[in-house]
Amino acid sequence: VTEQQQAPSTDQVEPPVLEAARRLPFGALEILVVLLVVLLLAQRWVTAAFDGHPALQSFATIFIAICVQALPFLVLGVVLSAAIGAFVPPAFWAKAVPDNAALAVPVAACAGVVLPGCECASVPVAGGLVARGVKPAAALAFLLSAPAINPVVLVATSVAFPGRPSMVLARFLASLATAVVVGWIWARFGRGSWMRPPRRPPTEGLTPYEAFRTTMAHDFLQSGGFLVIGGLTAAALNVVVPRTWLSDVAGHPFWSVLFLAGLAVVLAICSEADAFVAASLTTFTPTAQLAFMVVGPTVDLKLVAMQAGTFGRTFASRFAPLTFVVAVLSASLVGWWLL
Amino acid sequence: VRRDVQAVLLVLVGGAVLRLSLSGSYTNYVKQSMGIWLDLAGAALVALGAWTAVRAFREHRAAAAEGETAETAEPAADDDGHGHGLTRAAWLLLLPVVAIFVVAPPALGAFSANRTPVVVPQPPPQALPPLVGDPVQIGVVDYAMRAVWDNGTSLRGRDVEMVGFVTHGPNGAWYLTKLQISCCAADAQPYKVKVLGDFGPYSDNAWVVVRGHWVPGGGTQRDDAIPWVQATSVRAVAQPANPYE
């Protein structure tokens, strides 16, 4: 390590670390190590700074909770997405997904049934599909439907709402409709330039295993970083916004729907558990509870942050509001019909 | 982000997750049933980090041996291409690592319980089976549901024992409190039982076992009711392994 910090060498043979060292005077690895040592030494002060500040402690607890809860699903997602890239030939997708966007979107949305994860898993998988040449509109329909209509989520919903199978059906229909409608709108009006192609490390010439490793490491670090941004925001809002004024709007048919939809965005709860939270919001109308469960898996703070990380900010700033509006409308219509 | 740094980040994140799951302190943040998934995810990340480190080390050595230039030795594969900026987000993964290893915040307690309104959802009838034991070991959530929605019928005449932490209300009242989580601490929902009897004072967040019996009061058949318990003894205990219900 010491030799890397010496003055730039004129030697032709230059290890990569040295090359980085010339640019920065010291490498990223050294910064990392110094940072960690400083933090370990400062642990007492850091802990003391949090002690006696319950708001700050709650913030830290909720932040860790969101990250840790999402992590196994994120790992599952990047394993799948890396496997798609490394082991499934591109020709497969050309055959599996119809050419016609009007048809490809509902097919992809229904395929969401098979991914038993929450929204954190579906972002990297959708990124992997786009990188493999699947039409963006179809990949996006899959992205929206997978966390909402897979069996695990539907079973959780039926457990949370015992004796009310109409809630499970309503959730399934409203979520599927949201995914298909958003996919169609994107296919018809979306511009290719809005979506930055997912940045993938080049894997040509690598063995499948090495391609798998490279993609998985890259996707995890990329999505994970944005998951942290979302987790920070959601934890901060969770602590800052008191939920005591929840009851004020509960009875109102219009505001209650909008309010719970907004709450779903802010709380960023995993789609496998959001039904239990929705069920506990008993003062709200069933349609508002449905809106909470339809919006949550498709638009929430950590999800939007991860979408921005995978497809770019231009994309997320258009896609998230569109999805929110469609999800609220879809939940309202299905709720009015079934609940 | 360079490959060697990638390896370190992966091992750190995986290590932090494994530390939580192996030490059991993950129950401060997520449900107990997540343990096995955290083990798997943490192990997968550590393995991926180790694999990446081995690759980085081998290529480094091969490059040095063959006298290749930096550019060919380190394929742009894992590089963020200097200043694209996006993969710099990977550095943010250090925040949860630091929070887990250095800050290690406790489970949510009185602060959260007082900021979220109490909601006792109506349980389906089959969720209230007959109570067994003497005293009955019962959860705060179960007690609250029986007291509020069953009008205390199944609690009548039973000696109960409940574990929870202390929160305070107006006029010197204190509550035995438990937070229920559906998924993780972000959705914690408080349940409270008002403790009658001359015990205490206890400070906020102190964990106690309350033994006593149900008495009417606090309201029934509405989900914002806070039922009562007449305590016959209260003693301090350590925080249970799973602080949530």
XYZ file of C-alpha atoms in Angstrom:
584
model
C 0.000 0.000 0.000
C 2.798 2.406 0.826
C 4.355 2.225 -2.609
C 1.083 3.230 -4.223
C 1.182 6.523 -2.427
C 4.507 7.489 -3.844
C 4.866 9.963 -6.647
C 3.613 8.833 -10.054
C 5.964 6.409 -11.562
C 7.257 6.731 -15.082
C 7.478 3.007 -15.311
C 5.577 1.469 -18.200
C 4.557 -1.479 -16.048
C 1.924 0.066 -13.850
C -0.457 -1.938 -11.687
C -4.008 -0.629 -11.817
C -3.902 0.510 -8.234
C -0.987 2.745 -9.112
C -2.905 4.176 -12.015
C -5.730 5.117 -9.671
C -3.243 6.421 -7.163
C -1.892 8.831 -9.751
C -5.295 10.283 -10.341
C -6.303 10.610 -6.720
C -2.934 10.601 -4.843
C -4.460 7.674 -2.930
C -6.789 4.883 -3.887
C -10.415 4.325 -3.024
C -9.431 1.280 -1.006
C -7.211 3.387 1.227
C -9.983 5.924 1.787
C -12.282 3.076 2.734
C -9.844 1.590 5.220
C -9.029 4.950 6.837
C -12.728 5.774 7.069
C -13.525 2.513 8.829
C -10.638 2.858 11.268
C -11.711 6.405 12.137
C -15.274 5.235 12.699
C -14.203 2.355 14.924
C -12.098 4.722 17.014
C -14.948 7.221 17.171
C -17.575 4.623 18.054
C -17.985 5.906 21.603
C -18.761 9.429 20.418
C -21.055 8.239 17.671
C -23.053 6.101 20.099
C -23.151 8.944 22.616
C -24.463 11.291 19.941
C -27.407 8.976 19.371
C -28.057 8.195 23.050
C -30.678 10.390 24.600
C -32.093 11.361 21.218
C -34.947 8.916 20.730
C -35.908 10.501 17.405
C -32.406 9.969 16.046
C -32.299 6.415 17.406
C -35.687 5.602 15.926
C -34.490 6.989 12.616
C -31.418 4.740 12.709
C -33.488 1.714 13.742
C -36.013 2.217 10.949
C -33.268 2.883 8.421
C -31.529 -0.395 9.291
C -34.892 -2.168 9.339
C -35.788 -1.067 5.801
C -32.357 -1.952 4.418
C -32.120 -5.321 6.182
C -35.670 -6.318 5.278
C -35.067 -5.518 1.610
C -31.652 -7.143 1.381
C -32.557 -10.835 0.953
C -35.015 -9.867 -1.785
C -32.430 -7.664 -3.458
C -29.952 -10.545 -3.407
C -32.582 -12.838 -4.933
C -33.270 -10.215 -7.599
C -29.645 -9.727 -8.593
C -29.018 -13.487 -8.652
C -31.938 -13.881 -11.065
C -30.955 -10.895 -13.171
C -27.336 -12.046 -13.388
C -28.491 -15.555 -14.292
C -30.726 -14.099 -17.024
C -27.708 -12.301 -18.422
C -25.209 -15.122 -18.118
C -27.097 -18.347 -18.713
C -30.198 -17.527 -20.796
C -29.418 -16.869 -24.466
C -30.902 -13.641 -25.890
C -32.745 -15.659 -28.530
C -34.950 -17.089 -25.788
C -36.449 -13.684 -25.010
C -37.074 -12.945 -28.669
C -39.191 -16.106 -28.768
C -40.829 -15.813 -25.332
C -41.945 -12.201 -25.566
C -44.208 -11.335 -28.496
C -42.987 -8.685 -30.947
C -46.197 -6.734 -30.807
C -46.058 -4.342 -27.821
C -49.836 -4.443 -27.359
C -49.528 -8.187 -26.747
C -46.093 -8.242 -25.085
C -47.225 -5.987 -22.244
C -50.023 -8.185 -20.873
C -47.917 -11.319 -21.396
C -45.072 -9.812 -19.371
C -47.473 -8.520 -16.717
C -48.936 -11.989 -16.241
C -45.430 -13.456 -16.094
C -45.013 -11.422 -12.921
C -46.929 -14.167 -11.122
C -43.823 -16.345 -11.050
C -41.378 -14.083 -9.196
C -42.026 -14.685 -5.506
C -40.371 -11.562 -4.178
C -41.017 -7.986 -3.267
C -40.320 -4.869 -5.305
C -36.619 -4.853 -4.489
C -36.166 -8.074 -6.430
C -38.068 -6.962 -9.501
C -36.025 -3.825 -10.301
C -32.761 -5.628 -11.096
C -34.655 -8.376 -12.930
C -36.429 -5.798 -15.124
C -33.071 -4.113 -15.730
C -31.624 -7.463 -16.763
C -34.531 -8.054 -19.159
C -34.094 -4.652 -20.838
C -30.355 -5.263 -21.122
C -31.220 -8.561 -22.827
C -33.294 -6.782 -25.450
C -36.804 -7.249 -24.065
C -39.030 -4.291 -25.004
C -38.925 -1.671 -22.234
C -42.734 -1.461 -22.023
C -42.948 -5.211 -21.446
C -40.125 -5.221 -18.900
C -41.827 -2.350 -17.074
C -45.151 -4.171 -16.970
C -43.303 -7.079 -15.400
C -41.577 -4.711 -12.967
C -44.948 -3.385 -11.790
C -46.873 -6.640 -11.636
C -44.291 -9.047 -10.153
C -44.193 -7.613 -6.609
C -47.985 -7.269 -6.430
C -49.534 -10.412 -7.878
C -47.168 -13.242 -6.986
C -48.596 -16.086 -4.847
C -46.688 -15.134 -1.699
C -48.194 -11.658 -1.707
C -51.687 -12.897 -2.481
C -51.558 -15.477 0.306
C -50.310 -12.817 2.721
C -53.214 -10.618 1.667
C -55.765 -13.346 2.296
C -54.262 -13.964 5.750
C -54.383 -10.253 6.559
C -58.012 -9.958 5.452
C -59.596 -13.157 6.781
C -63.022 -13.909 5.401
C -62.728 -11.255 2.718
C -61.561 -12.998 -0.478
C -62.903 -10.053 -2.477
C -59.946 -8.034 -1.167
C -57.469 -10.565 -2.628
C -59.259 -10.585 -5.974
C -59.486 -6.791 -5.995
C -55.776 -6.498 -5.272
C -54.881 -8.951 -8.025
C -57.076 -7.249 -10.631
C -56.175 -3.673 -9.731
C -52.432 -4.430 -9.669
C -52.515 -6.338 -12.945
C -54.558 -3.571 -14.579
C -52.083 -0.968 -13.355
C -49.146 -2.887 -14.814
C -50.842 -3.436 -18.180
C -52.159 0.129 -18.547
C -48.855 1.723 -17.583
C -47.061 -0.642 -19.966
C -49.388 0.285 -22.830
C -49.094 4.006 -22.129
C -45.326 3.634 -22.086
C -45.347 1.639 -25.336
C -47.508 4.281 -27.042
C -46.136 7.571 -25.654
C -42.815 6.726 -24.031
C -39.657 7.913 -25.761
C -36.607 5.727 -25.923
C -34.426 8.643 -24.862
C -36.174 8.916 -21.500
C -34.867 5.565 -20.418
C -31.162 5.263 -20.017
C -30.243 1.729 -20.990
C -29.264 -0.098 -17.820
C -25.559 0.314 -17.374
C -24.056 -3.126 -17.590
C -20.469 -4.133 -17.375
C -19.416 -5.587 -20.738
C -19.405 -9.343 -20.478
C -18.332 -10.366 -23.979
C -15.551 -12.882 -23.968
C -16.059 -13.834 -20.344
C -16.995 -17.315 -19.218
C -20.669 -17.571 -18.145
C -19.610 -17.838 -14.487
C -17.413 -14.797 -14.690
C -20.196 -12.899 -16.481
C -22.536 -13.970 -13.693
C -20.174 -12.770 -10.992
C -19.466 -9.444 -12.687
C -23.127 -8.683 -13.310
C -24.250 -9.746 -9.866
C -21.634 -7.660 -8.069
C -22.382 -4.678 -10.276
C -26.162 -4.910 -9.953
C -26.099 -5.457 -6.224
C -23.838 -2.505 -5.519
C -25.773 -0.273 -7.892
C -29.279 -1.150 -6.672
C -28.110 -1.405 -3.076
C -26.752 2.125 -3.136
C -30.095 3.445 -4.306
C -31.953 1.283 -1.837
C -29.983 3.138 0.855
C -31.149 6.506 -0.520
C -34.754 5.320 -0.421
C -34.312 3.851 3.046
C -32.897 7.118 4.380
C -35.793 9.131 2.964
C -38.472 6.741 4.153
C -36.953 6.490 7.634
C -36.693 10.277 7.934
C -40.327 10.791 6.904
C -41.441 7.962 9.161
C -39.917 9.728 12.161
C -40.763 13.312 11.178
C -44.375 12.888 10.047
C -46.560 11.891 12.990
C -49.300 9.432 12.178
C -51.679 10.938 14.714
C -53.503 12.983 12.074
C -54.257 9.833 10.169
C -57.723 9.554 11.625
C -58.787 13.028 10.500
C -59.204 12.058 6.849
C -60.119 8.405 7.333
C -63.828 8.661 6.655
C -63.663 10.833 3.560
C -64.192 8.727 0.399
C -61.904 10.802 -1.823
C -59.196 12.052 0.526
C -58.864 8.737 2.340
C -57.880 7.002 -0.916
C -55.373 9.674 -1.834
C -54.029 9.805 1.685
C -53.366 6.079 2.018
C -51.872 6.048 -1.488
C -49.479 8.764 -0.332
C -48.765 6.868 2.873
C -47.842 3.771 0.846
C -45.277 5.841 -1.075
C -43.784 7.262 2.108
C -43.694 4.138 4.265
C -41.983 1.993 1.601
C -43.179 -1.273 3.111
C -42.311 -4.568 1.481
C -45.170 -5.827 -0.697
C -45.226 -9.138 1.162
C -46.220 -7.407 4.383
C -48.133 -4.321 3.330
C -51.467 -6.152 3.518
C -51.076 -6.485 7.292
C -50.461 -2.767 7.601
C -53.414 -2.013 5.334
C -55.606 -4.306 7.432
C -54.622 -2.424 10.590
C -55.845 0.856 9.071
C -59.370 -0.132 9.995
C -60.812 3.363 10.132
C -60.263 3.778 6.397
C -62.604 2.677 3.638
C -61.837 -0.693 1.961
C -61.092 1.158 -1.292
C -58.494 3.273 0.503
C -56.935 0.107 1.942
C -56.885 -1.352 -1.559
C -55.194 1.788 -2.911
C -52.537 1.384 -0.208
C -51.813 -2.160 -1.420
C -51.893 -1.321 -5.137
C -49.704 1.784 -4.931
C -47.155 0.421 -2.422
C -45.550 -2.279 -4.581
C -45.420 -0.045 -7.668
C -44.414 3.373 -6.322
C -42.585 3.942 -3.074
C -39.563 5.957 -2.052
C -37.030 3.139 -2.084
C -38.428 1.760 -5.326
C -38.275 5.137 -7.101
C -34.700 5.594 -5.911
C -33.796 2.156 -7.284
C -35.571 2.854 -10.585
C -33.624 6.096 -10.905
C -30.455 4.122 -10.276
C -31.230 1.504 -12.887
C -32.927 3.482 -15.665
C -31.923 7.089 -14.930
C -33.530 10.074 -13.266
C -35.313 11.279 -16.417
C -37.074 7.966 -16.510
C -38.035 7.823 -12.842
C -39.400 11.383 -12.825
C -41.896 10.400 -15.551
C -42.558 6.795 -14.736
C -43.277 7.129 -11.002
C -45.981 9.870 -11.276
C -47.611 8.044 -14.207
C -47.687 4.808 -12.209
C -49.046 6.585 -9.140
C -51.962 8.125 -11.066
C -52.821 4.888 -12.883
C -52.569 2.844 -9.668
C -54.867 5.202 -7.731
C -57.433 5.231 -10.562
C -57.258 1.484 -10.987
C -57.679 0.858 -7.247
C -60.590 3.299 -7.076
C -62.411 1.677 -9.994
C -61.852 -1.901 -8.839
C -62.718 -0.919 -5.257
C -65.933 0.724 -6.386
C -66.782 -2.386 -8.391
C -65.813 -5.181 -5.970
C -65.606 -3.823 -2.420
C -15.958 1.529 -8.244
C -12.898 -0.622 -8.661
C -12.976 -4.348 -8.336
C -10.994 -4.538 -5.101
C -13.261 -1.927 -3.521
C -16.285 -3.845 -4.796
C -14.994 -6.919 -2.999
C -14.537 -5.004 0.249
C -18.006 -3.424 0.030
C -19.645 -6.784 -0.640
C -17.875 -8.448 2.269
C -18.731 -5.534 4.573
C -22.437 -5.547 3.703
C -22.632 -9.338 3.892
C -20.680 -9.321 7.149
C -22.985 -6.729 8.682
C -26.032 -8.805 7.776
C -24.431 -11.975 9.150
C -23.514 -10.185 12.357
C -27.148 -9.174 12.841
C -28.513 -12.625 12.087
C -25.919 -14.645 14.007
C -25.986 -12.427 17.109
C -29.775 -12.460 17.104
C -29.980 -8.666 17.276
C -31.782 -8.627 13.917
C -35.011 -9.008 15.879
C -34.635 -5.337 16.860
C -35.277 -4.448 13.222
C -37.180 -7.183 11.389
C -39.339 -10.199 12.126
C -37.850 -13.252 13.760
C -38.780 -15.380 10.745
C -36.373 -13.368 8.573
C -33.355 -14.942 10.325
C -32.753 -17.756 7.848
C -33.068 -15.412 4.858
C -30.589 -13.010 6.392
C -28.161 -15.896 6.946
C -28.463 -16.880 3.285
C -28.257 -13.347 1.891
C -25.293 -12.448 4.111
C -23.439 -15.641 3.207
C -24.130 -15.082 -0.512
C -22.730 -11.543 -0.360
C -19.625 -12.579 1.563
C -19.050 -15.402 -0.940
C -19.517 -13.028 -3.872
C -17.100 -10.580 -2.255
C -14.519 -13.311 -1.686
C -14.892 -14.533 -5.277
C -14.453 -10.974 -6.530
C -11.381 -10.492 -4.339
C -9.791 -13.678 -5.673
C -10.414 -12.542 -9.272
C -9.005 -9.105 -8.561
C -5.932 -10.569 -6.895
C -5.305 -13.110 -9.696
C -5.653 -10.546 -12.457
C -3.457 -8.151 -10.602
C -0.772 -10.789 -10.296
C -1.165 -11.973 -13.877
C -0.918 -8.409 -15.116
C 2.206 -7.785 -13.097
C 3.763 -11.006 -14.363
C 2.954 -10.411 -18.016
C 3.831 -6.762 -17.900
C 0.543 -5.622 -19.318
C -0.549 -2.066 -19.054
C -3.089 -0.910 -16.535
C -5.846 -0.602 -19.096
C -5.730 -4.178 -20.275
C -5.032 -5.615 -16.869
C -8.146 -4.034 -15.400
C -10.925 -4.478 -17.927
C -13.414 -1.655 -17.873
C -15.882 -4.339 -16.855
C -16.130 -3.415 -13.228
C -14.968 0.141 -13.518
C -17.366 3.013 -13.228
C -15.515 4.672 -16.092
C -14.322 7.565 -13.950
C -17.015 10.065 -13.275
C -20.174 8.549 -14.734
C -21.080 8.987 -11.150
C -23.811 6.425 -10.873
C -21.939 3.525 -9.427
C -20.622 5.952 -6.853
C -23.974 5.288 -5.188
C -22.440 1.969 -4.153
C -20.504 3.857 -1.516
C -23.786 4.591 0.227
C -23.904 0.929 1.249
C -21.381 1.914 3.897
C -24.144 3.792 5.736
C -26.130 0.729 6.860
C -22.839 -1.057 7.616
C -21.764 1.805 9.872
C -25.233 2.012 11.401
C -25.144 -1.703 12.218
C -21.586 -1.939 13.536
C -21.070 1.489 15.109
C -24.464 2.945 16.034
C -26.297 -0.347 16.706
C -29.542 1.396 17.659
C -31.946 -0.371 20.033
C -35.401 -1.667 19.181
C -38.107 0.961 18.840
C -39.674 1.941 22.137
C -41.684 4.621 23.891
C -40.853 7.346 21.359
C -42.439 5.443 18.479
C -45.268 4.044 20.608
C -46.343 7.549 21.584
C -46.198 8.965 18.076
C -48.446 6.392 16.466
C -52.092 6.188 17.507
C -53.249 2.935 19.082
C -55.397 0.828 16.762
C -56.739 -2.498 18.020
C -58.079 -4.270 14.920
C -61.093 -6.526 15.359
C -59.855 -10.128 15.334
C -61.783 -12.931 13.624
C -63.470 -15.178 16.258
C -61.131 -18.093 15.595
C -58.171 -15.879 16.581
C -59.291 -16.003 20.232
C -58.938 -19.642 21.371
C -59.537 -20.520 25.046
C -56.723 -19.430 27.346
C -54.558 -22.034 29.073
C -52.242 -21.846 32.089
C -52.304 -20.236 35.483
C -51.235 -17.534 35.339
C -51.970 -17.228 31.633
C -48.911 -16.075 29.708
C -50.496 -13.696 27.256
C -49.218 -11.134 24.788
C -50.191 -7.489 25.063
C -51.764 -7.672 21.586
C -53.852 -10.737 22.487
C -54.933 -9.175 25.788
C -55.953 -5.916 24.111
C -57.969 -7.719 21.421
C -59.812 -9.872 23.986
C -60.477 -6.929 26.283
C -61.703 -4.630 23.519
C -63.530 -6.880 21.056
C -64.545 -9.767 23.335
C -65.572 -7.365 26.132
C -63.071 -9.164 28.344
C -65.247 -12.292 28.445
C -62.421 -14.795 27.971
C -60.192 -12.881 30.428
C -62.714 -12.729 33.259
C -61.459 -14.393 36.427
C -58.089 -15.347 34.930
C -54.717 -14.539 36.413
C -52.580 -13.152 33.554
C -48.910 -12.391 33.071
C -47.696 -10.030 30.332
C -44.293 -8.745 29.254
C -43.862 -5.296 27.740
C -42.146 -1.968 28.117
C -43.319 1.096 29.995
C -44.777 4.216 28.424
C -46.454 7.076 30.223
C -49.762 8.813 29.659
C -51.493 11.835 31.137
C -52.152 12.164 34.902
C -49.382 9.825 35.973
C -50.903 6.818 34.191
C -48.513 4.270 32.768
C -49.029 1.651 30.140
C -47.641 -1.784 29.480
C -46.760 -1.397 25.810
C -45.734 -3.647 22.959
C -45.051 -2.801 19.329
C -46.330 -5.163 16.662
C -44.474 -5.399 13.369
C -45.828 -6.940 10.176
C -42.644 -6.695 8.188
C -39.992 -4.507 9.727
C -39.692 -1.752 12.325
C -40.905 0.776 9.743
C -44.492 -0.420 10.231
C -44.485 -0.817 14.028
C -47.949 -0.494 15.530
C -48.338 0.129 19.285
C -50.633 -1.781 21.657
C -51.110 -0.490 25.182
C -52.692 -1.730 28.383
C -53.167 0.707 31.254
C -51.715 -0.733 34.479
C -53.666 -0.027 37.703
C -52.122 -0.483 41.115
C -49.490 1.234 43.175
C -46.332 0.141 41.394
C -43.403 2.035 40.090
C -42.350 4.559 39.195
C -40.756 3.035 36.132
C -38.946 4.998 33.479
C -39.934 4.957 29.803
C -38.743 1.853 27.942
C -38.159 -0.198 31.092
C -39.124 -3.827 30.404
C -41.420 -5.313 33.037
C -43.578 -8.361 33.708
C -47.034 -7.411 34.926
C -49.079 -10.022 36.760
C -52.696 -9.225 37.439
C -56.224 -9.598 36.192
C -58.575 -7.922 33.794
C -60.863 -5.174 35.037
C -63.430 -3.371 32.893
C -62.461 0.096 31.726
C -60.881 1.925 28.853
C -63.687 1.153 26.432
C -64.798 -1.780 24.296
C -65.910 -2.323 20.681
C -63.844 0.550 19.328
C -60.364 0.214 17.894
C -58.797 3.156 19.736
C -59.619 1.728 23.172
C -56.821 1.182 25.706
C -57.934 -1.594 28.094
C -56.990 -1.872 31.764
C -55.285 -4.468 33.913
C -55.288 -4.528 37.722
C -51.727 -5.431 38.678
C -50.915 -7.606 41.668
C -47.182 -7.611 41.036
C -44.778 -5.882 38.675
C -41.129 -6.786 38.265
C -38.375 -5.564 36.000
C -36.946 -7.972 33.393
C -34.414 -7.848 30.590
C -35.624 -7.065 27.088
C -36.888 -10.322 25.546
C -35.081 -11.825 22.552
C -37.879 -10.660 20.295
C -38.957 -7.193 21.447
C -41.911 -7.043 19.041
C -45.099 -9.031 18.644
